[in-house]
Coordinates of C-alpha atoms in Angstrom, one line a residue:
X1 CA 0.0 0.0 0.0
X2 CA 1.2 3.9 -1.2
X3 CA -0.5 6.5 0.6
X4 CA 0.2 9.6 -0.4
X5 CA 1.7 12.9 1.3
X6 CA -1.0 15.1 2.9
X7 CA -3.5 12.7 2.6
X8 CA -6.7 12.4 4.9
X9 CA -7.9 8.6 5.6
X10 CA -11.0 9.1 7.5
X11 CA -12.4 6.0 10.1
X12 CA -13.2 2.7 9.4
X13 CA -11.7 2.7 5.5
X14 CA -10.6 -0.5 4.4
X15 CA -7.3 0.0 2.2
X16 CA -7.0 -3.1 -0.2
X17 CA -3.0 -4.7 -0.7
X18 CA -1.2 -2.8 -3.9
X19 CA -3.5 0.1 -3.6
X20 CA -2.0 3.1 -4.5
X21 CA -3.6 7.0 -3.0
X22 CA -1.9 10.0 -4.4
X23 CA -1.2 13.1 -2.9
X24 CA -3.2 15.1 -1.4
X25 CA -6.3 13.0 -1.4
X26 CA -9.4 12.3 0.9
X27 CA -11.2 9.1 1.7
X28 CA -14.9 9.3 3.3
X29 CA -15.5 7.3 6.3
X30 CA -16.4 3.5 5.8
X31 CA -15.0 3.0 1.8
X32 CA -13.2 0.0 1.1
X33 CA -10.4 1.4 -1.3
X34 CA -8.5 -0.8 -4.0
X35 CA -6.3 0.3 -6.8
X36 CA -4.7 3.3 -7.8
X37 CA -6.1 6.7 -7.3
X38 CA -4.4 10.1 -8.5
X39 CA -3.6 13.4 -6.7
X40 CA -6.1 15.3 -5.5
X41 CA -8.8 12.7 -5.6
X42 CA -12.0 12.6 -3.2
X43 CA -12.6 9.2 -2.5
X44 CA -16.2 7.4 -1.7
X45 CA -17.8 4.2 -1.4
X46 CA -17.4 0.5 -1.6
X47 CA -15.9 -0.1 -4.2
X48 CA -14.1 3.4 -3.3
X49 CA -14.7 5.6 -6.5
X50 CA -13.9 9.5 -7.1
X51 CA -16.6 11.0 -6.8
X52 CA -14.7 14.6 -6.7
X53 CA -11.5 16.5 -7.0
X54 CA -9.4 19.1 -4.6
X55 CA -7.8 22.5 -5.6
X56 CA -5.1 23.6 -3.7
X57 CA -3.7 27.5 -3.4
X58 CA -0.8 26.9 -1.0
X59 CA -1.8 24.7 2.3
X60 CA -5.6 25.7 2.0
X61 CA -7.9 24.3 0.2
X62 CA -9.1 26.2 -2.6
X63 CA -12.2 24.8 -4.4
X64 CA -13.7 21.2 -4.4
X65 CA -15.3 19.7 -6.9
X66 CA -17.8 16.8 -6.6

């Protein structure tokens, strides 16, 4: 498992062997996560999905996009 820098797992996920999280990425509470996600991802579900993206301006976040 890769987990990205600044990365927020939230409770009770479930992070499958060889999954892969990029930077910068969030994961809801209770998703089951397998595969490979890219930066800036919003993650959701079981199977974990995107189901948004992040825009950063510094170390705040700038927009979100669902």
């Amino acid at each position: 498992v890769k987990v990205g820098k600044n990365c927020f797992i939230s409770p009770q996920v479930m992070i499958a062997p060889g999954t892969k999280i990029g930077n910068s990425c969030f994961v809801t509470a209770q998703s089951y996560v397998e595969g490979s996600f890219p930066d800036f991802s919003i993650i959701s579900g079981n199977p974990g999905k995107i189901i948004g993206k992040t825009e950063f301006d510094g170390n705040k976040i700038k927009k979100v996009f669902f």
